Tab-separated table of C-alpha atoms in Angstrom:
chain	number	residue	atom	x	y	z
A	18	MET	CA	0.624	9.297	36.727
A	19	THR	CA	-2.294	7.254	38.110
A	20	LEU	CA	-2.971	3.594	37.304
A	21	GLU	CA	-5.955	4.549	35.233
A	22	ALA	CA	-4.010	7.095	33.206
A	23	LEU	CA	-1.082	4.641	32.694
A	24	HIS	CA	-3.607	1.967	31.490
A	25	ALA	CA	-5.300	4.415	29.075
A	26	VAL	CA	-1.791	5.397	27.617
A	27	TRP	CA	-0.041	2.007	27.344
A	28	THR	CA	-2.949	-0.249	26.386
A	29	PRO	CA	-3.325	1.269	22.909
A	30	SER	CA	0.474	1.205	22.422
A	31	PHE	CA	0.703	-2.370	23.524
A	32	LEU	CA	-2.126	-3.414	21.181
A	33	SER	CA	-0.552	-1.592	18.232
A	34	PHE	CA	3.059	-2.962	18.752
A	35	VAL	CA	2.900	-6.208	20.491
A	36	SER	CA	-0.210	-7.827	19.034
A	37	PRO	CA	1.199	-7.917	15.425
A	38	VAL	CA	4.571	-9.203	16.648
A	39	ALA	CA	2.903	-11.881	18.723
A	40	ALA	CA	0.603	-12.806	15.939
A	41	ALA	CA	3.596	-13.145	13.602
A	42	ALA	CA	5.455	-15.396	16.041
A	43	LEU	CA	2.369	-17.641	16.555
A	44	GLY	CA	1.622	-17.626	12.819
A	45	ALA	CA	5.183	-18.873	12.030
A	46	LEU	CA	4.764	-21.594	14.601
A	47	PHE	CA	1.403	-22.867	13.280
A	48	GLY	CA	2.224	-22.139	9.637
A	49	ARG	CA	4.448	-25.231	9.370
A	50	ALA	CA	1.535	-27.699	10.117
A	51	GLY	CA	0.173	-27.979	6.680
A	52	ARG	CA	-2.930	-26.325	5.215
A	53	PHE	CA	-4.867	-26.571	8.472
A	54	GLY	CA	-1.978	-24.916	10.343
A	55	ARG	CA	-1.707	-22.120	7.714
A	56	GLY	CA	-5.444	-21.484	8.201
A	57	ILE	CA	-4.956	-21.108	11.937
A	58	ALA	CA	-1.897	-18.953	11.417
A	59	ALA	CA	-3.850	-16.683	9.130
A	60	LEU	CA	-6.600	-16.420	11.712
A	61	ILE	CA	-4.176	-15.451	14.405
A	62	VAL	CA	-2.530	-12.866	12.174
A	63	LEU	CA	-5.904	-11.346	11.343
A	64	CYS	CA	-6.709	-11.141	15.065
A	65	GLY	CA	-3.399	-9.516	15.791
A	66	LEU	CA	-3.823	-6.922	12.965
A	67	THR	CA	-7.310	-6.209	14.038
A	68	ALA	CA	-6.150	-5.620	17.693
A	69	GLY	CA	-3.450	-3.296	16.400
A	70	ALA	CA	-6.044	-1.236	14.473
A	71	TYR	CA	-8.328	-1.055	17.485
A	72	GLY	CA	-5.440	-0.017	19.706
A	73	ALA	CA	-4.565	2.784	17.268
A	74	TRP	CA	-8.214	4.048	17.167
A	75	GLN	CA	-8.340	3.992	21.059
A	76	ALA	CA	-5.033	5.802	21.535
A	77	PRO	CA	-5.180	9.290	23.145
A	78	VAL	CA	-4.978	12.146	20.579
A	79	SER	CA	-1.875	14.335	20.974
A	80	GLY	CA	-1.545	17.961	20.328
A	81	LEU	CA	0.361	18.490	17.065
A	82	THR	CA	2.529	21.254	18.563
A	83	ALA	CA	4.066	18.710	21.091
A	84	MET	CA	3.380	15.284	19.882
A	85	SER	CA	5.633	13.573	22.393
A	86	SER	CA	4.197	15.371	25.383
A	87	VAL	CA	2.003	12.317	26.257
A	88	THR	CA	3.580	8.904	25.978
A	89	GLY	CA	1.735	6.592	23.706
A	90	SER	CA	-0.380	9.339	22.088
A	91	LEU	CA	-1.000	9.527	18.401
A	92	PRO	CA	-1.830	12.466	16.033
A	93	PRO	CA	-4.899	11.997	13.929
A	94	ILE	CA	-2.807	11.344	10.838
A	95	GLY	CA	-0.959	8.605	12.637
A	96	ARG	CA	-4.152	6.990	13.723
A	97	LEU	CA	-5.326	6.855	10.086
A	98	GLN	CA	-2.039	5.566	8.925
A	99	ILE	CA	-2.086	2.609	11.359
A	100	VAL	CA	-5.731	1.746	10.508
A	101	ILE	CA	-5.135	1.789	6.716
A	102	ILE	CA	-1.874	-0.347	6.927
A	103	SER	CA	-3.542	-2.775	9.298
A	104	VAL	CA	-6.503	-3.286	6.977
A	105	GLY	CA	-4.132	-3.712	4.034
A	106	GLY	CA	-2.013	-6.259	5.910
A	107	ALA	CA	-5.099	-8.242	6.823
A	108	LEU	CA	-6.274	-8.209	3.236
A	109	ILE	CA	-3.000	-9.360	1.930
A	110	SER	CA	-2.763	-12.148	4.567
A	111	THR	CA	-6.197	-13.411	3.563
A	112	TYR	CA	-5.444	-13.512	-0.098
A	113	HIS	CA	-2.219	-15.331	0.640
A	114	VAL	CA	-3.991	-18.087	2.532
A	115	LEU	CA	-6.644	-18.438	-0.238
A	116	THR	CA	-4.034	-18.909	-2.905
A	117	ARG	CA	-2.430	-21.918	-0.961
A	118	ARG	CA	0.999	-20.884	-2.246
A	119	GLN	CA	4.205	-21.301	-0.260
A	120	GLY	CA	5.736	-18.394	1.562
A	121	GLU	CA	5.523	-16.606	4.962
A	122	VAL	CA	3.506	-13.645	3.599
A	123	ALA	CA	1.052	-13.496	6.567
A	124	VAL	CA	3.977	-13.555	9.062
A	125	ILE	CA	6.001	-10.852	7.269
A	126	ALA	CA	2.916	-8.768	6.737
A	127	ALA	CA	2.313	-8.685	10.543
A	128	LEU	CA	5.865	-7.575	11.144
A	129	VAL	CA	5.639	-4.834	8.493
A	130	VAL	CA	2.517	-3.493	10.044
A	131	ALA	CA	4.178	-3.461	13.445
A	132	ALA	CA	7.295	-1.635	12.093
A	133	THR	CA	5.214	1.006	10.322
A	134	SER	CA	2.969	1.385	13.390
A	135	ALA	CA	6.085	2.122	15.442
A	136	SER	CA	6.948	4.917	12.982
A	137	ALA	CA	3.442	6.399	13.424
A	138	PHE	CA	3.763	6.263	17.267
A	139	ALA	CA	7.211	7.900	17.099
A	140	GLY	CA	5.655	11.422	16.978
A	141	ASP	CA	8.190	14.100	16.572
A	142	SER	CA	11.043	11.577	17.044
A	143	LEU	CA	11.507	11.476	13.254
A	144	ARG	CA	14.609	9.419	13.313
A	145	VAL	CA	12.761	6.684	15.064
A	146	ALA	CA	9.990	6.873	12.645
A	147	GLY	CA	12.525	6.656	9.680
A	148	ALA	CA	14.025	3.611	11.312
A	149	GLY	CA	10.594	1.913	11.444
A	150	VAL	CA	10.122	2.481	7.683
A	151	HIS	CA	13.617	1.205	7.066
A	152	LEU	CA	12.848	-1.960	8.978
A	153	ALA	CA	9.712	-2.479	6.908
A	154	VAL	CA	11.772	-2.154	3.709
A	155	LEU	CA	14.189	-4.743	4.915
A	156	LEU	CA	11.401	-7.162	5.726
A	157	VAL	CA	9.748	-6.799	2.316
A	158	ALA	CA	13.093	-7.112	0.592
A	159	MET	CA	13.683	-10.386	2.427
A	160	LEU	CA	10.265	-11.667	1.321
A	161	MET	CA	10.914	-10.719	-2.319
A	162	ALA	CA	14.008	-12.887	-2.212
A	163	THR	CA	12.397	-15.875	-0.671
A	164	GLU	CA	8.715	-15.991	-1.733
A	165	ARG	CA	9.541	-17.299	-5.299
A	166	ASP	CA	11.682	-20.161	-6.146
A	167	ASP	CA	13.261	-18.732	-9.291
A	168	TRP	CA	15.959	-16.102	-9.475
A	169	GLN	CA	13.669	-13.222	-10.435
A	170	GLY	CA	12.571	-12.645	-6.882
A	171	GLY	CA	16.094	-12.316	-5.709
A	172	VAL	CA	16.794	-9.669	-8.414
A	173	ALA	CA	13.825	-7.669	-7.451
A	174	GLY	CA	14.627	-7.953	-3.789
A	175	THR	CA	18.146	-6.590	-4.414
A	176	ALA	CA	16.829	-3.691	-6.497
A	177	TYR	CA	14.215	-2.783	-3.935
A	178	LEU	CA	16.523	-3.208	-1.020
A	179	THR	CA	19.206	-1.014	-2.621
A	180	LEU	CA	17.083	1.913	-3.670
A	181	ALA	CA	14.360	1.980	-1.003
A	182	SER	CA	16.896	1.283	1.761
A	183	ILE	CA	19.093	4.186	0.507
A	184	GLY	CA	15.945	6.333	0.563
A	185	ALA	CA	15.140	5.446	4.199
A	186	ILE	CA	18.760	6.000	5.246
A	187	THR	CA	18.702	9.453	3.457
A	188	LEU	CA	15.582	10.370	5.373
A	189	VAL	CA	17.269	9.578	8.685
A	190	ALA	CA	20.273	11.724	7.597
A	191	GLY	CA	17.843	14.557	6.621
A	192	PHE	CA	16.211	14.435	10.058
A	193	ALA	CA	19.660	14.704	11.715
A	194	LEU	CA	20.465	17.625	9.512
A	195	ALA	CA	17.213	19.219	10.490
A	196	ASP	CA	18.170	18.860	14.185
A	197	VAL	CA	21.524	20.515	13.397
A	198	GLN	CA	19.711	23.345	11.651
A	199	LYS	CA	17.593	23.963	14.680
A	200	VAL	CA	20.581	24.110	17.017
A	201	SER	CA	22.612	26.507	14.750
A	202	PRO	CA	20.335	28.333	12.370
A	203	GLY	CA	21.972	30.452	9.660
A	204	GLY	CA	24.918	28.144	9.268
A	205	LEU	CA	25.906	25.968	6.302
A	206	VAL	CA	22.895	23.677	6.880
A	207	THR	CA	20.098	25.717	5.474
A	208	ASP	CA	16.349	24.896	5.083
A	209	ALA	CA	16.848	24.485	1.356
A	210	PHE	CA	19.642	21.885	1.898
A	211	VAL	CA	17.529	19.913	4.416
A	212	VAL	CA	14.512	20.015	1.936
A	213	ALA	CA	16.754	18.636	-0.807
A	214	VAL	CA	18.047	15.788	1.219
A	215	LEU	CA	14.486	14.901	2.490
A	216	SER	CA	13.058	15.138	-1.068
A	217	THR	CA	15.599	12.638	-2.309
A	218	GLY	CA	14.867	10.276	0.429
A	219	PHE	CA	11.144	10.395	-0.011
A	220	ALA	CA	11.480	10.069	-3.797
A	221	LEU	CA	13.430	6.903	-3.421
A	222	SER	CA	11.124	5.467	-0.836
A	223	VAL	CA	7.948	6.115	-2.516
A	224	GLY	CA	8.997	5.800	-6.171
A	225	ILE	CA	8.681	9.279	-7.516
A	226	VAL	CA	9.900	10.268	-10.923
A	227	PRO	CA	12.815	10.332	-11.734
A	228	LEU	CA	13.868	8.115	-8.837
A	229	TYR	CA	11.308	5.392	-9.434
A	230	PHE	CA	13.507	2.500	-10.822
A	231	TRP	CA	12.613	-0.076	-8.213
A	232	VAL	CA	8.823	0.160	-8.948
A	233	PRO	CA	8.721	-1.890	-12.219
A	234	SER	CA	10.946	-4.603	-10.853
A	235	ALA	CA	9.185	-4.876	-7.480
A	236	SER	CA	5.769	-5.114	-9.184
A	237	GLN	CA	6.722	-7.652	-11.821
A	238	ARG	CA	9.409	-10.053	-10.561
A	239	PRO	CA	8.630	-11.076	-6.997
A	240	GLY	CA	5.647	-12.937	-5.595
A	241	ALA	CA	2.300	-11.219	-5.206
A	242	GLY	CA	2.616	-10.880	-1.318
A	243	ALA	CA	5.882	-8.961	-1.513
A	244	SER	CA	4.613	-6.676	-4.321
A	245	MET	CA	1.399	-5.895	-2.364
A	246	LEU	CA	3.355	-5.202	0.814
A	247	ALA	CA	5.796	-2.865	-0.996
A	248	LEU	CA	3.149	-0.832	-2.922
A	249	ALA	CA	0.131	-1.094	-0.599
A	250	VAL	CA	1.717	-0.814	2.866
A	251	VAL	CA	5.311	0.519	2.883
A	252	VAL	CA	4.646	3.287	0.362
A	253	PRO	CA	1.543	4.594	2.386
A	254	ALA	CA	3.666	4.447	5.473
A	255	SER	CA	6.400	6.587	3.810
A	256	LEU	CA	3.750	9.123	2.721
A	257	GLY	CA	2.402	9.203	6.224
A	258	LEU	CA	5.974	9.899	7.454
A	259	MET	CA	6.057	12.821	4.923
A	260	LEU	CA	3.060	14.428	6.649
A	261	ALA	CA	4.627	13.806	10.056
A	262	THR	CA	7.872	15.512	8.932
A	263	LEU	CA	5.997	18.597	7.827
A	264	THR	CA	4.041	18.552	11.085
A	265	ALA	CA	7.191	18.317	13.308
A	266	LEU	CA	9.233	20.620	11.115
A	267	PRO	CA	6.713	23.342	9.986
A	268	GLN	CA	9.565	25.630	8.935
A	269	LEU	CA	10.121	23.378	5.931
A	270	SER	CA	6.649	23.738	4.550
A	271	GLY	CA	7.502	27.247	3.243
A	272	PRO	CA	10.559	26.245	1.131
A	273	ILE	CA	8.699	23.121	-0.164
A	274	ALA	CA	5.714	25.210	-1.196
A	275	ALA	CA	7.882	27.872	-2.752
A	276	SER	CA	9.945	25.307	-4.670
A	277	HIS	CA	6.757	23.394	-5.873
A	278	LEU	CA	8.563	20.103	-5.243
A	279	LEU	CA	5.417	18.159	-4.501
A	280	THR	CA	3.512	19.774	-7.365
A	281	VAL	CA	6.249	19.113	-10.021
A	282	GLY	CA	7.061	15.604	-8.539
A	283	GLY	CA	3.401	14.611	-8.522
A	284	LEU	CA	2.811	15.837	-12.149
A	285	LEU	CA	6.016	14.046	-13.431
A	286	THR	CA	4.995	10.844	-11.517
A	287	ALA	CA	1.500	10.887	-13.030
A	288	ILE	CA	2.876	11.467	-16.499
A	289	GLY	CA	5.624	8.874	-16.040
A	290	GLY	CA	3.198	6.276	-14.813
A	291	ALA	CA	0.895	6.870	-17.815
A	292	LEU	CA	3.800	6.531	-20.292
A	293	GLY	CA	5.034	3.371	-18.565
A	294	THR	CA	1.593	1.907	-18.712
A	295	VAL	CA	1.336	2.646	-22.442
A	296	ALA	CA	4.708	0.991	-23.162
A	297	PRO	CA	4.727	-2.761	-24.030
A	298	GLY	CA	5.503	-5.212	-21.268
A	299	ARG	CA	4.113	-7.827	-18.912
A	300	LEU	CA	0.804	-7.125	-17.203
A	301	ARG	CA	2.185	-6.772	-13.720
A	302	ARG	CA	4.945	-4.339	-14.967
A	303	ARG	CA	2.250	-2.143	-16.485
A	304	ILE	CA	0.271	-2.342	-13.234
A	305	GLY	CA	3.301	-1.138	-11.358
A	306	TYR	CA	3.551	1.945	-13.572
A	307	ALA	CA	-0.193	2.572	-13.235
A	308	LEU	CA	0.008	2.408	-9.391
A	309	MET	CA	3.044	4.711	-9.520
A	310	GLY	CA	0.983	7.190	-11.656
A	311	ASN	CA	-1.901	6.944	-9.174
A	312	LEU	CA	0.437	8.187	-6.503
A	313	GLY	CA	0.866	11.259	-8.526
A	314	ALA	CA	-2.602	12.387	-7.571
A	315	VAL	CA	-1.761	11.961	-3.855
A	316	LEU	CA	1.431	14.109	-4.288
A	317	LEU	CA	-0.504	16.788	-6.129
A	318	GLY	CA	-3.008	16.861	-3.285
A	319	PHE	CA	-0.199	17.236	-0.807
A	320	GLY	CA	1.340	19.968	-3.064
A	321	THR	CA	-1.805	22.266	-2.801
A	322	SER	CA	-1.012	22.773	1.012
A	323	THR	CA	-4.760	23.073	1.554
A	324	ARG	CA	-6.930	21.104	4.002
A	325	ILE	CA	-9.363	19.892	1.320
A	326	GLY	CA	-6.474	18.866	-0.963
A	327	VAL	CA	-4.546	16.965	1.742
A	328	ALA	CA	-7.850	15.282	2.932
A	329	GLY	CA	-8.534	14.221	-0.659
A	330	ALA	CA	-5.004	12.905	-0.908
A	331	LEU	CA	-5.483	10.794	2.221
A	332	VAL	CA	-8.682	9.333	0.828
A	333	ALA	CA	-6.897	8.616	-2.482
A	334	LEU	CA	-4.094	6.992	-0.579
A	335	ALA	CA	-6.419	4.646	1.193
A	336	HIS	CA	-8.158	3.767	-2.030
A	337	HIS	CA	-4.765	3.237	-3.681
A	338	CYS	CA	-4.006	0.448	-1.034
A	339	LEU	CA	-7.209	-1.322	-1.940
A	340	VAL	CA	-6.716	-1.038	-5.687
A	341	ALA	CA	-3.120	-2.094	-5.524
A	342	ILE	CA	-4.095	-5.441	-3.831
A	343	VAL	CA	-6.804	-5.994	-6.416
A	344	LEU	CA	-4.672	-5.231	-9.487
A	345	ILE	CA	-1.578	-7.173	-8.353
A	346	GLY	CA	-3.584	-10.142	-7.240
A	347	ALA	CA	-5.694	-10.249	-10.381
A	348	ALA	CA	-2.672	-10.037	-12.622
A	349	THR	CA	-0.996	-12.863	-10.714
A	350	GLU	CA	-4.002	-15.120	-10.960
A	351	ILE	CA	-4.141	-14.416	-14.753
A	352	GLU	CA	-0.504	-15.034	-15.450
A	353	THR	CA	-0.193	-18.095	-13.248
A	354	THR	CA	-0.617	-21.327	-15.238
A	355	PRO	CA	-0.947	-24.666	-13.515
A	356	THR	CA	1.724	-27.131	-14.587
A	357	SER	CA	-0.230	-30.247	-13.619
A	358	SER	CA	-3.467	-31.190	-12.179
A	359	ALA	CA	-1.869	-32.415	-8.983
A	360	GLN	CA	-0.501	-29.002	-8.295
A	361	ALA	CA	-3.965	-27.464	-8.777
A	362	LEU	CA	-5.435	-29.584	-6.001
A	363	GLY	CA	-5.657	-28.350	-2.426
A	364	ASP	CA	-4.157	-30.444	0.331
A	365	ASN	CA	-7.539	-31.664	1.765
A	366	GLU	CA	-9.023	-32.520	-1.669
A	367	ASP	CA	-5.901	-34.502	-2.593
A	368	GLU	CA	-5.891	-36.492	0.537
A	369	ARG	CA	-9.698	-37.228	0.338
A	370	GLY	CA	-9.238	-38.362	-3.277
A	371	ARG	CA	-6.458	-40.771	-2.330
A	372	ARG	CA	-8.377	-42.305	0.531
A	373	LEU	CA	-11.569	-42.834	-1.551
A	374	ASP	CA	-9.570	-43.825	-4.712
A	375	VAL	CA	-11.399	-41.083	-6.618
A	376	ARG	CA	-9.619	-39.048	-9.252
A	377	PRO	CA	-10.479	-35.372	-9.685
A	378	ILE	CA	-12.436	-34.396	-12.785
A	379	VAL	CA	-9.970	-32.735	-15.117
A	380	VAL	CA	-11.605	-30.472	-17.756
A	381	ALA	CA	-10.555	-27.732	-20.249
A	382	ARG	CA	-11.794	-24.565	-18.593
A	383	GLU	CA	-11.253	-20.845	-19.140
A	384	GLN	CA	-8.568	-19.533	-16.836
A	385	GLY	CA	-8.947	-16.512	-14.773
A	386	TRP	CA	-12.086	-14.974	-16.100
A	387	VAL	CA	-13.184	-13.829	-12.635
A	388	ALA	CA	-9.774	-12.284	-12.149
A	389	ARG	CA	-9.988	-10.434	-15.499
A	390	VAL	CA	-13.365	-8.927	-14.334
A	391	ALA	CA	-11.749	-7.919	-11.078
A	392	LEU	CA	-8.843	-6.327	-12.998
A	393	VAL	CA	-11.206	-4.353	-15.179
A	394	LEU	CA	-13.211	-3.107	-12.187
A	395	GLY	CA	-10.077	-2.201	-10.284
A	396	ALA	CA	-8.757	-0.241	-13.252
A	397	ILE	CA	-11.952	1.672	-13.728
A	398	ALA	CA	-12.264	2.357	-9.934
A	399	MET	CA	-8.713	3.825	-9.984
A	400	SER	CA	-9.443	6.112	-12.950
A	401	GLY	CA	-11.620	8.578	-10.998
A	402	VAL	CA	-14.469	8.404	-13.434
A	403	PRO	CA	-17.731	9.062	-11.586
A	404	PRO	CA	-19.558	7.430	-9.931
A	405	PHE	CA	-16.886	4.791	-9.235
A	406	GLY	CA	-14.579	4.571	-6.332
A	407	GLY	CA	-11.764	6.736	-7.538
A	408	PHE	CA	-14.138	9.644	-7.914
A	409	ALA	CA	-14.456	10.034	-4.124
A	410	SER	CA	-10.689	10.028	-3.947
A	411	ARG	CA	-9.919	12.392	-6.817
A	412	TRP	CA	-12.882	14.911	-6.328
A	413	ALA	CA	-11.318	16.822	-3.422
A	414	VAL	CA	-7.878	16.709	-5.093
A	415	MET	CA	-9.235	17.981	-8.411
A	416	GLN	CA	-11.213	20.753	-6.555
A	417	ALA	CA	-8.081	21.927	-4.793
A	418	LEU	CA	-6.070	21.830	-8.009
A	419	ALA	CA	-8.733	23.775	-9.861
A	420	LEU	CA	-8.644	26.525	-7.343
A	421	SER	CA	-4.858	26.764	-7.608
A	422	ASP	CA	-4.118	25.886	-11.194
A	423	TRP	CA	-6.727	24.383	-13.495
A	424	ARG	CA	-3.894	23.128	-15.885
A	425	LEU	CA	-2.692	20.682	-13.154
A	426	ALA	CA	-6.248	19.336	-12.784
A	427	PHE	CA	-6.597	19.015	-16.613
A	428	ALA	CA	-3.197	17.257	-16.896
A	429	LEU	CA	-4.044	14.825	-14.036
A	430	GLY	CA	-7.458	13.939	-15.676
A	431	ILE	CA	-5.771	13.261	-18.997
A	432	THR	CA	-3.067	11.039	-17.534
A	433	SER	CA	-5.639	9.069	-15.554
A	434	LEU	CA	-7.672	8.373	-18.651
A	435	VAL	CA	-4.522	7.238	-20.581
A	436	THR	CA	-3.553	4.974	-17.751
A	437	THR	CA	-6.984	3.411	-17.515
A	438	TYR	CA	-7.205	2.897	-21.291
A	439	SER	CA	-3.747	1.256	-21.300
A	440	LEU	CA	-4.652	-1.190	-18.502
A	441	LEU	CA	-7.959	-2.074	-20.183
A	442	VAL	CA	-6.453	-2.890	-23.540
A	443	SER	CA	-3.594	-4.884	-21.826
A	444	VAL	CA	-6.060	-7.411	-20.268
A	445	PRO	CA	-5.132	-10.726	-21.833
A	446	THR	CA	-7.597	-12.611	-24.060
A	447	ARG	CA	-9.401	-15.764	-23.147
A	448	ARG	CA	-7.188	-18.734	-22.452
A	449	PHE	CA	-8.149	-22.346	-21.777
A	450	VAL	CA	-6.138	-24.669	-19.581
A	451	VAL	CA	-6.497	-28.184	-18.464
A	452	GLY	CA	-7.123	-28.621	-14.756
A	453	PRO	CA	-9.783	-29.067	-12.031
A	454	ALA	CA	-12.775	-26.884	-12.412
A	455	HIS	CA	-12.444	-25.414	-8.866
A	456	LEU	CA	-8.906	-24.133	-9.349
A	457	SER	CA	-8.279	-20.604	-8.083
A	458	VAL	CA	-11.956	-19.969	-7.500
A	459	ALA	CA	-11.487	-18.721	-3.923
A	460	PRO	CA	-8.764	-16.107	-4.489
A	461	GLU	CA	-10.363	-14.812	-7.655
A	462	ARG	CA	-13.700	-14.368	-5.915
A	463	PHE	CA	-11.970	-12.659	-3.012
A	464	LEU	CA	-10.412	-10.246	-5.524
A	465	PHE	CA	-13.668	-9.660	-7.223
A	466	VAL	CA	-15.368	-8.770	-3.879
A	467	LEU	CA	-12.551	-6.279	-3.258
A	468	SER	CA	-12.886	-4.774	-6.746
A	469	VAL	CA	-16.624	-4.223	-6.111
A	470	VAL	CA	-15.825	-2.524	-2.767
A	471	ALA	CA	-13.273	-0.322	-4.630
A	472	CYS	CA	-16.032	0.720	-7.099
A	473	LEU	CA	-18.613	1.286	-4.399
A	474	TRP	CA	-16.120	3.484	-2.523
A	475	GLY	CA	-17.337	6.447	-4.519
A	476	PHE	CA	-20.899	6.290	-3.174
A	477	LEU	CA	-19.791	7.364	0.322
A	478	PRO	CA	-17.576	10.425	-0.439
A	479	GLY	CA	-19.034	12.547	2.316
A	480	ASN	CA	-18.336	10.042	5.166
A	481	ILE	CA	-14.886	9.288	3.997
A	482	LEU	CA	-13.915	12.873	3.447
A	483	ASP	CA	-15.271	13.884	6.826
A	484	VAL	CA	-12.882	11.568	8.578
A	485	ALA	CA	-9.893	12.781	6.549
A	486	HIS	CA	-10.816	16.421	6.860
A	487	ALA	CA	-11.139	16.050	10.638
A	488	ALA	CA	-7.590	14.690	10.763
A	489	THR	CA	-6.170	17.387	8.540
A	490	SER	CA	-7.899	20.280	10.266
A	491	GLN	CA	-5.266	20.060	13.061
A	492	LEU	CA	-2.348	20.501	10.678
A	493	THR	CA	-1.303	24.047	11.352
A	494	PHE	CA	0.869	24.440	8.238
A	495	LEU	CA	-2.064	23.852	5.864
A	496	LYS	CA	-4.154	26.699	4.342
A	497	PRO	CA	-7.932	26.521	5.107
A	498	PHE	CA	-8.853	26.684	1.406
């Protein structure tokens, strides 16, 4: 291999792997230097995640029949996965800095992105890819246990660690069984048995009904950063691993299509998410169920085994990441009540006031009205009602479902409307608190901008679907229509 070829192969891999890890190390170093240091750390992490996404986009495209033939190559689906999770990690890190709360969310986000990027670069080495997802689960569970000071974060971290980690380990065991089945076909290890093991692992990792028990706890109890990473980064990485599995093991696509696992699982997940959103509970718990139901549309798109259905599912998955950040962040801002005016002040404003002997103006103000608007816009964008953002995501999936079974499309539409209505009626009423007028303005405005982007997503359906369809056109196990 020439020096130019070696440079073309290893530079993208270096950027995708090393830059997030180096950014996390430098971010941890500067993050201990107060608010100014946290700002520098966030900037470093953003640069590292941007370099990782650029490296993935510049990586050589591999042939799907032999993904490991060229070292450092990426399939088109893996490229999209790294770009989506890198953007999600950057948005989560930015929100964490704007909230001025304690925690190492930006550092853990960079490490999670690096781990999931390693799973995308693994190619047909599925056990390595499963280990990358498992490492991401461990990092998020650690953040859940440490981000909040009370005991609820530890409870959520334990539940998430137990169930999601078991799911990742089950996936690795299923990949080993698939290798055994390749070596000795026709033995005790059959395709149906391998499919059953892998289905259990994916159901635990993603949160599919009936193995979804970690989703309500992970969305309600821990801090916002850990919840966002779990539902907006690790879950999409697990779904990307599902496509990589079907690509590397095309013989499993037949039993999965014949058993309708993805179709039934997606429908049950959509219905379970709608029922959980209707049930009484805290706002973030309802949002967790709503996001779980939103993944039902993604699974139904995968279950069609068509290019247009899988392309729509990928677009819906990318939109899901954006909506998850908006909904979880908005609910956190609404439910967080300042205990004193001193806690509401930022570090710079507090120090400036002490030096000048000026006390901040404390007034009775309406809390979180910008966050409530962002929550409403995010819920409407997720519903799939035209012309909002979810329409671009759901249109291709609904079209594929209508061609296969119109009843599935009808059921998905009904569950989406029920979920949206339940979220809208669960938005809390106006509440006035005593504190400085500038409290939480920056994070709420940031979430509002993201919610507007999520709504405007639907006005560019052609460009978004073209990219996704180009990636799915090389998946040989899919039907053209």
